[in-house]
mmCIF file of C-alpha atoms in Angstrom:
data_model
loop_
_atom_site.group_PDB
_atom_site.id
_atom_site.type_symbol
_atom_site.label_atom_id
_atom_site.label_comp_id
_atom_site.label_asym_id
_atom_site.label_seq_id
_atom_site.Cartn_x
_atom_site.Cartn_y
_atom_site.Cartn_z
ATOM 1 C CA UNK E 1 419.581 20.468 -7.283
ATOM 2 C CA UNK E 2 420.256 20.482 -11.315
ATOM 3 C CA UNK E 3 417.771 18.809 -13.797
ATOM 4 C CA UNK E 4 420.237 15.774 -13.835
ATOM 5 C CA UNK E 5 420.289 15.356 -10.450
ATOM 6 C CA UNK E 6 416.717 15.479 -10.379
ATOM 7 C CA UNK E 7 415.897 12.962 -12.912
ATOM 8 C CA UNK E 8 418.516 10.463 -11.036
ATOM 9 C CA UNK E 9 417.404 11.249 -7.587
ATOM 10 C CA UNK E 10 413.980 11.832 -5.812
ATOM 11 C CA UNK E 11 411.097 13.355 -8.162
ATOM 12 C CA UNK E 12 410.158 16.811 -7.906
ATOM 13 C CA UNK E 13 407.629 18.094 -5.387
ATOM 14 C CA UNK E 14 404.446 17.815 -6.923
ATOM 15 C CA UNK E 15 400.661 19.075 -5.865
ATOM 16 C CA UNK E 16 398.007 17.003 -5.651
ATOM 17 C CA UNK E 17 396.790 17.533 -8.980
ATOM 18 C CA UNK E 18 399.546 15.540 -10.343
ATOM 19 C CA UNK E 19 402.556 16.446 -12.918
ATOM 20 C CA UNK E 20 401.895 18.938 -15.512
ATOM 21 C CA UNK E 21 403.473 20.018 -18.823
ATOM 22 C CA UNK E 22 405.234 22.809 -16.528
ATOM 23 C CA UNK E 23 406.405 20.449 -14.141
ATOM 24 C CA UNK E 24 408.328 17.920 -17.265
ATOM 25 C CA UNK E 25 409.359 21.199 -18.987
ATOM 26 C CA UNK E 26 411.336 22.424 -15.153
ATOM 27 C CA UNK E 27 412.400 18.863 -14.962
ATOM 28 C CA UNK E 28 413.758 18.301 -18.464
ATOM 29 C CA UNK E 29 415.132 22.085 -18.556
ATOM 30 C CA UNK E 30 413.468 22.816 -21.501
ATOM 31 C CA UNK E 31 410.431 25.488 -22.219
ATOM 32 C CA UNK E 32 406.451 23.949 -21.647
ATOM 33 C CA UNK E 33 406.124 24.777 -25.761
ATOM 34 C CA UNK E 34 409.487 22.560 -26.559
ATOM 35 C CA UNK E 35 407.734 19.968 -24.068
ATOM 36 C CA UNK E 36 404.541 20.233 -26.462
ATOM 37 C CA UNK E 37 406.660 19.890 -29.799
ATOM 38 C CA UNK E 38 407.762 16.619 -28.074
ATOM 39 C CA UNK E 39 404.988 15.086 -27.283
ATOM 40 C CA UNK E 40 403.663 15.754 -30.620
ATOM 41 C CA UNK E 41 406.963 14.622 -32.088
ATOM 42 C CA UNK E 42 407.382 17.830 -34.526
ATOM 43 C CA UNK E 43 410.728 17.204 -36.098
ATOM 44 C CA UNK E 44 412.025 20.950 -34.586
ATOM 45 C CA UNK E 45 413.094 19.339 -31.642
ATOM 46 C CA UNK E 46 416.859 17.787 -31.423
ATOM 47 C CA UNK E 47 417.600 14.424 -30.358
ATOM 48 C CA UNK E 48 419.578 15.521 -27.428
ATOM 49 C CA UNK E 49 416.348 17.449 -25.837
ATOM 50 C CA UNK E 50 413.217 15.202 -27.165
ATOM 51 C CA UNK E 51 415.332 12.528 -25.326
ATOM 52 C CA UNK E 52 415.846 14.603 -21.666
ATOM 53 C CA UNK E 53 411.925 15.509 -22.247
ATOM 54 C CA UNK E 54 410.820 11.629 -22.521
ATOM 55 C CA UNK E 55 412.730 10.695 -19.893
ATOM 56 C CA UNK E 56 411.310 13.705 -17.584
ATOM 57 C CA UNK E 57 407.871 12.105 -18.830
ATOM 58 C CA UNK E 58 408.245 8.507 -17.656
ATOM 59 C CA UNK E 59 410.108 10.053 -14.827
ATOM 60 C CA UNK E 60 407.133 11.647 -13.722
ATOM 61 C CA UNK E 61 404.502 9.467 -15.154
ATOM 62 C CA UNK E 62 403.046 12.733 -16.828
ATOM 63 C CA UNK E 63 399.949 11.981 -18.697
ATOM 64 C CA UNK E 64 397.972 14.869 -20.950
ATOM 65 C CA UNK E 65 395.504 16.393 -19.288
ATOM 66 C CA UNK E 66 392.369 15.113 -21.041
ATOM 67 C CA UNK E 67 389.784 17.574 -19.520
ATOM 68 C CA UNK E 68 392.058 20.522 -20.407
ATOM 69 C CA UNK E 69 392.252 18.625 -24.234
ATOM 70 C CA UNK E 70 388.364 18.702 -24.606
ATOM 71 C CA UNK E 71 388.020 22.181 -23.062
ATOM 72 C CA UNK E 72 389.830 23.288 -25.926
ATOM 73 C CA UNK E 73 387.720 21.626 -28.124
ATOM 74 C CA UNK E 74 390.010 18.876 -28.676
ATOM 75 C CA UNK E 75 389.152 15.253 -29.450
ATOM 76 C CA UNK E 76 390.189 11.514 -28.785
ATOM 77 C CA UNK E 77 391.018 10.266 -32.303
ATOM 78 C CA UNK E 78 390.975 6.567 -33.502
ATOM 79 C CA UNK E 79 393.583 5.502 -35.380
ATOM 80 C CA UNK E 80 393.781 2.221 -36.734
ATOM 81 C CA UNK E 81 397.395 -0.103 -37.431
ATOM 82 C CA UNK E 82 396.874 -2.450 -40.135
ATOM 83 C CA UNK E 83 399.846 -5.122 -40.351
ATOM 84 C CA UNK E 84 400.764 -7.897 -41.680
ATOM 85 C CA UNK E 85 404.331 -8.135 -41.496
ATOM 86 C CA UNK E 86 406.393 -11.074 -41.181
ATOM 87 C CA UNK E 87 408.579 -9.985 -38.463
ATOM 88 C CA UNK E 88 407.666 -9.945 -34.964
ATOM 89 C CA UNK E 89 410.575 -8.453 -33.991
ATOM 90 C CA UNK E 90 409.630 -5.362 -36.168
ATOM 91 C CA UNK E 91 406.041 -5.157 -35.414
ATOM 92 C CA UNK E 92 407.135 -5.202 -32.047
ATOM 93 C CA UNK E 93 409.184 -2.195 -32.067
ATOM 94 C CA UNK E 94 406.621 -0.350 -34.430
ATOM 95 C CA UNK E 95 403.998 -1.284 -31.844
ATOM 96 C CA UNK E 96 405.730 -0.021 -29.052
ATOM 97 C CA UNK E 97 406.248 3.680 -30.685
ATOM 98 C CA UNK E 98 402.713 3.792 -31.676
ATOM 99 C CA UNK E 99 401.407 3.168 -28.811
ATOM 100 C CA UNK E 100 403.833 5.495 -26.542
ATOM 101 C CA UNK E 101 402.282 8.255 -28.780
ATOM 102 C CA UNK E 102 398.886 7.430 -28.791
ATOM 103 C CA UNK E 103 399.241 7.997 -24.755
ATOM 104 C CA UNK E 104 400.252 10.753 -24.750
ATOM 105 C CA UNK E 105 398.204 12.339 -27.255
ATOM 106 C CA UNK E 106 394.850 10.843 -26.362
ATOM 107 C CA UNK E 107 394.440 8.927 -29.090
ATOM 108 C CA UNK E 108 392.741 5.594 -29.680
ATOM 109 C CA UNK E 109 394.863 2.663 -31.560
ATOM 110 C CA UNK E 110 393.341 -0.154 -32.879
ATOM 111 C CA UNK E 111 395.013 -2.998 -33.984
ATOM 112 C CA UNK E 112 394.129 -4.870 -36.614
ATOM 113 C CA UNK E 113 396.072 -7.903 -39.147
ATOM 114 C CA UNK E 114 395.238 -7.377 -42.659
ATOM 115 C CA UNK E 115 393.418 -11.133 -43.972
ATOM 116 C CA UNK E 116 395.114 -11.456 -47.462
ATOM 117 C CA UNK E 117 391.714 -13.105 -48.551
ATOM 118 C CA UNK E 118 389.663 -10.317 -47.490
ATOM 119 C CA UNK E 119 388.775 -7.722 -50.062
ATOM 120 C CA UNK E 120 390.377 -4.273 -49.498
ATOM 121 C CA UNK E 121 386.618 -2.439 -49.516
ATOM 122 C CA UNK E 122 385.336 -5.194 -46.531
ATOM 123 C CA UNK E 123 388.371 -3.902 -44.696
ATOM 124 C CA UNK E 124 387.360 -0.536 -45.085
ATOM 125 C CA UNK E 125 383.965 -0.818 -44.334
ATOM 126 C CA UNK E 126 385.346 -2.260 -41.175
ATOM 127 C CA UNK E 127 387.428 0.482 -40.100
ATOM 128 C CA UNK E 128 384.647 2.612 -41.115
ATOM 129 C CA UNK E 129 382.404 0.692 -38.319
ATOM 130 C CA UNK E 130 384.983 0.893 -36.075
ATOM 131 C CA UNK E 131 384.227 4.597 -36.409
ATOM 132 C CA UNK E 132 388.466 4.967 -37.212
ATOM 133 C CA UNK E 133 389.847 8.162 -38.495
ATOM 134 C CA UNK E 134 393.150 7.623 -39.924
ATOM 135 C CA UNK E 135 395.488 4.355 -40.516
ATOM 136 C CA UNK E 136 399.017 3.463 -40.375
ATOM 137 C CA UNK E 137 400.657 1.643 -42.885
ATOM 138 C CA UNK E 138 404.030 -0.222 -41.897
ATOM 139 C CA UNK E 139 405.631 -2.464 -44.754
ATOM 140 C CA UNK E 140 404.482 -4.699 -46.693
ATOM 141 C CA UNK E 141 400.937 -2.954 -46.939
ATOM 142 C CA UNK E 142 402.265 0.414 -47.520
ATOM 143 C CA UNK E 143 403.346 -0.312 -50.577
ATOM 144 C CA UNK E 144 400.145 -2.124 -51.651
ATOM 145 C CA UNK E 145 398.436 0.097 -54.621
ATOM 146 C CA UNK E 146 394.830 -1.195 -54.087
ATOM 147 C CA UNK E 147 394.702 -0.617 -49.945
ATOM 148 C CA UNK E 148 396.323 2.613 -50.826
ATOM 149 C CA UNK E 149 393.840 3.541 -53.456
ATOM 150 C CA UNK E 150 390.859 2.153 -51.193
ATOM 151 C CA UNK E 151 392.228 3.505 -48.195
ATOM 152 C CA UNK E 152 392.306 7.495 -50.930
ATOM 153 C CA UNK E 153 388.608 7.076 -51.529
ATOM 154 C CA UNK E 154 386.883 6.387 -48.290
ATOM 155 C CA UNK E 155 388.676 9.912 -47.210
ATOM 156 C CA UNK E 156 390.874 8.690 -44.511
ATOM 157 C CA UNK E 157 394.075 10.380 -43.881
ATOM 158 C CA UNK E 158 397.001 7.770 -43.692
ATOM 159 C CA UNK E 159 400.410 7.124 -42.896
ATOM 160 C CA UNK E 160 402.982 5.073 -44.482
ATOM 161 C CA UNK E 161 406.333 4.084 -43.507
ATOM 162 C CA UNK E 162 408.904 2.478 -44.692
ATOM 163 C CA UNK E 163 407.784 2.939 -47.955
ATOM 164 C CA UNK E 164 409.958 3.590 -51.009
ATOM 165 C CA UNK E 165 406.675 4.993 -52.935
ATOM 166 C CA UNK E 166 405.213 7.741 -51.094
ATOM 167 C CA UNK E 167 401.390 8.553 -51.961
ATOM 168 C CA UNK E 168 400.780 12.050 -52.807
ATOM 169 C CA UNK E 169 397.831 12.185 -50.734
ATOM 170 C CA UNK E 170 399.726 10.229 -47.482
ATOM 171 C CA UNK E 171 402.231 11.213 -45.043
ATOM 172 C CA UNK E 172 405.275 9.149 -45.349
ATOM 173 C CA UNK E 173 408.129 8.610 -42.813
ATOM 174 C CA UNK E 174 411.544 7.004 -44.596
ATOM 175 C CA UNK E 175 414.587 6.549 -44.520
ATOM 176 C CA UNK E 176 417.508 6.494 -47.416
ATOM 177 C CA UNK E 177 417.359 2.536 -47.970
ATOM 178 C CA UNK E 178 419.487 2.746 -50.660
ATOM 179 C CA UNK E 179 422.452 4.659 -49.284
ATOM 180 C CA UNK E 180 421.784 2.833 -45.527
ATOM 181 C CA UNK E 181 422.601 -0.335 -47.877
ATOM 182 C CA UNK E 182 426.155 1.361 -49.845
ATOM 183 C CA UNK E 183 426.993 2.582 -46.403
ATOM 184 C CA UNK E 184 427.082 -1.335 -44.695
ATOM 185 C CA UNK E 185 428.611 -3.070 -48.230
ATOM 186 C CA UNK E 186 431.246 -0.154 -48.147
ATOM 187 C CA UNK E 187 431.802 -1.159 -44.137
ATOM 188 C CA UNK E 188 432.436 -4.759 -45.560
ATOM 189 C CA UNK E 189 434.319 -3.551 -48.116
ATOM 190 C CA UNK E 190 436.397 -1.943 -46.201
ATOM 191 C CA UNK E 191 437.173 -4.364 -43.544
ATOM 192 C CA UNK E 192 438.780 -6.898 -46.480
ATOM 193 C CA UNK E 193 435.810 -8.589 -47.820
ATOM 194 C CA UNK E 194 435.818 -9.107 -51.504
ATOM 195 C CA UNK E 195 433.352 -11.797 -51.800
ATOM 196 C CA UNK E 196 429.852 -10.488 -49.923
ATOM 197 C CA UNK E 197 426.890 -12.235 -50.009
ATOM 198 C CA UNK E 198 423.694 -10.007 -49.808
ATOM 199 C CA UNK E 199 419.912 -11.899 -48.841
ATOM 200 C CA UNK E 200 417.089 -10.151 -50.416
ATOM 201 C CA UNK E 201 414.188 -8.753 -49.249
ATOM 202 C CA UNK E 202 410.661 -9.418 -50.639
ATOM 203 C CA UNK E 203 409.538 -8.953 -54.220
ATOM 204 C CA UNK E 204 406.469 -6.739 -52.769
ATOM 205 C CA UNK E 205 408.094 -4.311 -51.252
ATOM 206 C CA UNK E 206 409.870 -1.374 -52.414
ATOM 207 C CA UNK E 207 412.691 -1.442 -49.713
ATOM 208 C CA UNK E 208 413.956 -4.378 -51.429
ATOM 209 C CA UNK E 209 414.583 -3.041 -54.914
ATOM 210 C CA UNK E 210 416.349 -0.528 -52.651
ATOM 211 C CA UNK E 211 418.541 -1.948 -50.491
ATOM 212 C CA UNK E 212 419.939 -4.277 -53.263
ATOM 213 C CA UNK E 213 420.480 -1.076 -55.390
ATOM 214 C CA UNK E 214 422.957 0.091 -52.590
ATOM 215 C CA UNK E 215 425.056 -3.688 -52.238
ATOM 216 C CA UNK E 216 425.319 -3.245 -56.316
ATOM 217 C CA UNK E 217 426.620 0.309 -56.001
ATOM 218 C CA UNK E 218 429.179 -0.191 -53.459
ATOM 219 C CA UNK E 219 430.396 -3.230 -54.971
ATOM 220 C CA UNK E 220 430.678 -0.975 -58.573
ATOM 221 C CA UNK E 221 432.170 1.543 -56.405
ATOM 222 C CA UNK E 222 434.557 -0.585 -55.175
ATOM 223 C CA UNK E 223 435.222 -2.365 -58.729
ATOM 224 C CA UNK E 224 434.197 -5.576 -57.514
ATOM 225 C CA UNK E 225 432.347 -7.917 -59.486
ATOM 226 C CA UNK E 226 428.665 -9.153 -59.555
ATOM 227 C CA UNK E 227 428.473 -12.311 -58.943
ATOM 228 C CA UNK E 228 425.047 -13.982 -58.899
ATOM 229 C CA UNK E 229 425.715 -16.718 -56.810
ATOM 230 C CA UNK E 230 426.114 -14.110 -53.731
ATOM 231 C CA UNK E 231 422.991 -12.848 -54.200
ATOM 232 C CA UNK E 232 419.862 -15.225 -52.600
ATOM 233 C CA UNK E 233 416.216 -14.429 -52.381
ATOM 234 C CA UNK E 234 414.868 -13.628 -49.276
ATOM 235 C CA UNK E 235 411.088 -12.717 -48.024
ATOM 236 C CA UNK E 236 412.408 -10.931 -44.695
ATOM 237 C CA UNK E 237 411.290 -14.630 -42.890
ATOM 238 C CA UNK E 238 413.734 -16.354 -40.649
ATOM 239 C CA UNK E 239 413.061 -19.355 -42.405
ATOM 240 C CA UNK E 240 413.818 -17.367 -45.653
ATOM 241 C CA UNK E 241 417.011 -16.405 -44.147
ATOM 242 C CA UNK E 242 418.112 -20.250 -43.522
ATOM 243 C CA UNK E 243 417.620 -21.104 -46.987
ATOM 244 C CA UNK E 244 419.136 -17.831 -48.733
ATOM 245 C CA UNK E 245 422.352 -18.681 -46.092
ATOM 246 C CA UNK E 246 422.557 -22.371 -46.956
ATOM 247 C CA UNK E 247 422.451 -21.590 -50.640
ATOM 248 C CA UNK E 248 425.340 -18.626 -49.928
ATOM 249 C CA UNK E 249 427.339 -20.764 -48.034
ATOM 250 C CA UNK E 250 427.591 -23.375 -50.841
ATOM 251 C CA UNK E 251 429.275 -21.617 -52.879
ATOM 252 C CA UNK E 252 432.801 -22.364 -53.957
ATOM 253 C CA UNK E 253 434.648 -20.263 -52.800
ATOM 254 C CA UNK E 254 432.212 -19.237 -50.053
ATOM 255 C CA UNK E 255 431.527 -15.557 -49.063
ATOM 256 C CA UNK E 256 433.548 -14.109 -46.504
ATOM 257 C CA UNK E 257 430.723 -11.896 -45.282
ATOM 258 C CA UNK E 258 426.917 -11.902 -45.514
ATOM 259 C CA UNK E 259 424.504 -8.790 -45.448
ATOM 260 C CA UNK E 260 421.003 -9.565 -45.047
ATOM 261 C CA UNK E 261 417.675 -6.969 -45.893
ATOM 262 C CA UNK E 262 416.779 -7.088 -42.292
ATOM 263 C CA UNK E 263 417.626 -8.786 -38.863
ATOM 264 C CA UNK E 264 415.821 -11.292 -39.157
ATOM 265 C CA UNK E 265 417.305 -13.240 -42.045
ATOM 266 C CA UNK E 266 420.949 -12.021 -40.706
ATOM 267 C CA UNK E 267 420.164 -13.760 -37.662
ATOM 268 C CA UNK E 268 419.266 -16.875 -39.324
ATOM 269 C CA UNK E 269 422.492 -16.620 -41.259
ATOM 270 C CA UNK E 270 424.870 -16.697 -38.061
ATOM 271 C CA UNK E 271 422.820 -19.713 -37.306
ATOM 272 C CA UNK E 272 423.492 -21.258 -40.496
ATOM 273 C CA UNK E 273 427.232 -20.662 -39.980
ATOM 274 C CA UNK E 274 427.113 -22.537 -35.917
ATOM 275 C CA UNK E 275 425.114 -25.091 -37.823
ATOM 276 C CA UNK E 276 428.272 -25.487 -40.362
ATOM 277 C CA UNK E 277 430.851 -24.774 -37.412
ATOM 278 C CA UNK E 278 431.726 -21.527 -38.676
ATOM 279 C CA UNK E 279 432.261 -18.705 -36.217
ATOM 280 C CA UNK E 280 430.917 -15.376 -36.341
ATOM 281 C CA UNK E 281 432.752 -12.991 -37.222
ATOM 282 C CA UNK E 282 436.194 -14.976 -37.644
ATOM 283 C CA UNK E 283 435.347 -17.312 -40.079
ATOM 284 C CA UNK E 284 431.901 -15.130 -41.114
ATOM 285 C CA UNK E 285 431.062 -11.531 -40.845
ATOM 286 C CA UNK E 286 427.061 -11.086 -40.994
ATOM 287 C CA UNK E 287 425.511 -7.406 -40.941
ATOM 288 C CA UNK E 288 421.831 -7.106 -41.048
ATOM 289 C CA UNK E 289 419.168 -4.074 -41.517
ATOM 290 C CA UNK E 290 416.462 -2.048 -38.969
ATOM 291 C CA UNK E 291 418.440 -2.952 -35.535
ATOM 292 C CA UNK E 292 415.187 -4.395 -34.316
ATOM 293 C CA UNK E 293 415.401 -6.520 -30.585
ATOM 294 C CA UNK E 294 416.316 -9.453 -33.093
ATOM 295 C CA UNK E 295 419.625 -8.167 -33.459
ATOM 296 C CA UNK E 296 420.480 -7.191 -29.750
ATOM 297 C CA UNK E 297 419.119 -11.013 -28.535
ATOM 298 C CA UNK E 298 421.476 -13.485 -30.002
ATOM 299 C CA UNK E 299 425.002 -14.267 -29.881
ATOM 300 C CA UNK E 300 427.244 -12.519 -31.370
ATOM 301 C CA UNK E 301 425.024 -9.250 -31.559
ATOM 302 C CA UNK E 302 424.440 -7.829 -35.062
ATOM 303 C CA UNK E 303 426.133 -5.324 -36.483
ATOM 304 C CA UNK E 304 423.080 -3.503 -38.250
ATOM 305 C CA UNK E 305 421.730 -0.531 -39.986
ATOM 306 C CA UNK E 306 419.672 1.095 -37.333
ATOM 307 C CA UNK E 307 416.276 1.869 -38.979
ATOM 308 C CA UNK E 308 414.174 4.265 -36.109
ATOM 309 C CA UNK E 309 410.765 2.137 -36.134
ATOM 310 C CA UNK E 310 410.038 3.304 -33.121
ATOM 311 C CA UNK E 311 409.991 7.066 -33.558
ATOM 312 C CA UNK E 312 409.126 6.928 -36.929
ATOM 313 C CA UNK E 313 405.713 4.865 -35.468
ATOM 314 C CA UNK E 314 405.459 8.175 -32.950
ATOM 315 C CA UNK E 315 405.808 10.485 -35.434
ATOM 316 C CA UNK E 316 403.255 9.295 -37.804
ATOM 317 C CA UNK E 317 401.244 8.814 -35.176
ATOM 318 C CA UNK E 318 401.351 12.290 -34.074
ATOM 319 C CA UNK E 319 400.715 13.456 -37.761
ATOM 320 C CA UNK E 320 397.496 11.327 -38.290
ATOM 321 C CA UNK E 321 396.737 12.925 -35.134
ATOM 322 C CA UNK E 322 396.521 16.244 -36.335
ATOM 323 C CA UNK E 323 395.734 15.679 -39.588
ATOM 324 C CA UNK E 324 392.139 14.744 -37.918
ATOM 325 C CA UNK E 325 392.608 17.657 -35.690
ATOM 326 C CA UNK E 326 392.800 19.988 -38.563
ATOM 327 C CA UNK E 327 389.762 18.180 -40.765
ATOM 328 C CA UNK E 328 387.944 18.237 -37.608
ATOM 329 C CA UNK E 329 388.411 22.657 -37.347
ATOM 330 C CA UNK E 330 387.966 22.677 -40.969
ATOM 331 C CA UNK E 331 391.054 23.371 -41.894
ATOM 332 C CA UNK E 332 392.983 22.150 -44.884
ATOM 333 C CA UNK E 333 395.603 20.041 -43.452
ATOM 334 C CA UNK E 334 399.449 19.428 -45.522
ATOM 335 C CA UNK E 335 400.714 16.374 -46.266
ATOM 336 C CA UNK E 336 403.816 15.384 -44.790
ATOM 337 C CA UNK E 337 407.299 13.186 -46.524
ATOM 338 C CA UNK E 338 409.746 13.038 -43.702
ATOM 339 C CA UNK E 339 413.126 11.600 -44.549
ATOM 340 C CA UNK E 340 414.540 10.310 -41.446
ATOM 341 C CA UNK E 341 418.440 9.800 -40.535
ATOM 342 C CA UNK E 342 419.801 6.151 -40.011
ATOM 343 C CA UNK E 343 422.648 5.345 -38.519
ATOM 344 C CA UNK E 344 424.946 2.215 -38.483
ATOM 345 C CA UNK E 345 425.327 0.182 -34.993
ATOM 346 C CA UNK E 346 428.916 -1.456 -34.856
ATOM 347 C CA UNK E 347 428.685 -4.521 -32.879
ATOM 348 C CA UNK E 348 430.308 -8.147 -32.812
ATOM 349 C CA UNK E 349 429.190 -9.815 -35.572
ATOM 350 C CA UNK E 350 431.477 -8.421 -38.589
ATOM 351 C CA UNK E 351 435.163 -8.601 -38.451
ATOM 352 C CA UNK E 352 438.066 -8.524 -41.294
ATOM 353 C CA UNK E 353 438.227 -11.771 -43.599
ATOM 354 C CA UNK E 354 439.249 -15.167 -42.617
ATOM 355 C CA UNK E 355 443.199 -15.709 -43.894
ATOM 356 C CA UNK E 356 443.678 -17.518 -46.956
#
């Protein structure tokens, strides 16, 4: 029976001791060291495989082999996620990669939501008696000089992501922002739509700045004009999202598409349009950005710039991860900037312009 027919069928025969890194690598088809690269998401590893290997892994509900980890002279790590993010949606799907990692390389997460009253060097003295080795950094914090710089002197390695401002002394998972953005306004663009509205992100974050830079291009590109009544401030809220819409939607003439900074303000926008009687996509084409569970979970689905939150969670997961490995041999350990591929996801909610 083939490795297909294998992972569809009945599992593999398996010993008492229970599935091993040789038994996901037969499974999968793949080598036991491609099996390791996986599971500590090196970026060697093509989509194709990493995804036969993870499905092998749930599969056969492989777990590492902790004794084996601290015969080596391994060790569990603690690694702490500060957020503070508006959207659930994307904390959600950031969670859910972190956490998948941490599993399977015996690592500790703790979770904990950044108090905007609390001073940045209480916060680290509480990670610090939390006994926590490393920190990820999701937007907005990862772009927040003072954590950064606080984070820099008490020694701990960290991770950001989604950040438009790498650290020099962090690793940093991203992806282009700025061309994901041209690439969606082009799509509009060329479907018919001369008059787009765009919803902002968040002053505070460097994504923002980003992802507007990439509407104006494509609209220069396209030599269409700037209006700045199709432009409305958003703070990646739903709620921020109804108002940007409502003010977009105002407008005389109205825009024939909106593209919001993230899901959830484009989903706020197709309710905007219901609320006016509008239908998505024929009277309104709305595109949105990260393809978080937000834009799979209402009607019409969102077309969207897939952002990967979840493996870009695993993967700077798995860097932290050694990082500490590495301090913790005394060895000098690289930093890591990791620009990571997005990809747009066609789905129901865009369509050509509304005839005259």
């Amino acid at each position: 029976m083939g490795t297909t027919e294998n992972m569809r069928g009945r599992r593999p025969r398996l010993g008492a001791r229970g599935p091993t890194v040789a038994d996901v690598a037969r499974l999968a088809g793949v080598s036991p060291m491609t099996v390791s690269r996986v599971i500590n998401t090196e970026t060697s590893v093509l989509p194709a495989t990493r995804d036969k290997v993870r499905t092998a892994i749930a599969t056969l509900g492989y777990v590492p082999n902790l004794a084996a980890r601290s015969l080596a002279g391994g060790q569990q790590c603690r690694i702490a996620l500060l957020h503070a993010n508006p959207s659930a949606a994307y904390l959600s799907e950031f969670l859910m990669g972190s956490l998948a990692q941490a599993s399977l390389i015996d690592a500790q997460l703790i979770v904990e939501q950044c108090d905007p009253l609390e001073p940045y060097q209480a916060l680290v003295g509480r990670l610090s008696g939390h006994r926590v080795d490393a920190v990820l950094l999701p937007p907005p914090l990862c772009d927040d000089p003072a954590l950064l710089a606080a984070l820099e002197a008490a020694g701990l390695p960290v991770a950001q992501i989604a950040t438009g401002r790498p650290a020099a002394f962090a690793h940093a998972l991203t992806i282009d922002d700025e061309e994901a953005a041209h690439r969606m306004t082009t799509h509009l663009i060329g479907r018919g739509h001369r008059r787009i509205g765009f919803i902002t992100g968040a002053a505070n974050q460097t994504v923002s700045a980003a992802r507007r830079a990439g509407y104006d291009r494509a609209l220069a590109d396209a030599g269409l004009p700037h209006d700045p009544r199709l432009v409305a401030q958003g703070d990646f809220t739903y709620r921020s999202g109804l108002l940007a819409a409502t003010a977009l939607l105002a407008c005389v003439p109205r825009p024939t598409a909106i593209f919001a900074s993230n899901d959830d303000m484009a989903a706020a926008a197709v309710a905007v349009a219901h609320r006016g009687h509008l239908d998505v996509p024929a009277d309104l084409s709305v595109c949105g950005f990260d393809d978080s569970a937000m834009s799979r979970t209402i009607w019409p689905e969102i077309t969207t710039v897939h952002q990967p939150i979840a493996d870009m969670a695993r993967q700077a997961t798995a860097l932290l991860a050694g990082t500490v490995r590495e301090r913790s041999a005394a060895r000098e350990a690289s930093v890591r900037h990791v620009r990571v591929a997005f990809t747009i996801r066609h789905r129901a909610s865009d369509g050509p312009p509304p005839l005259d």
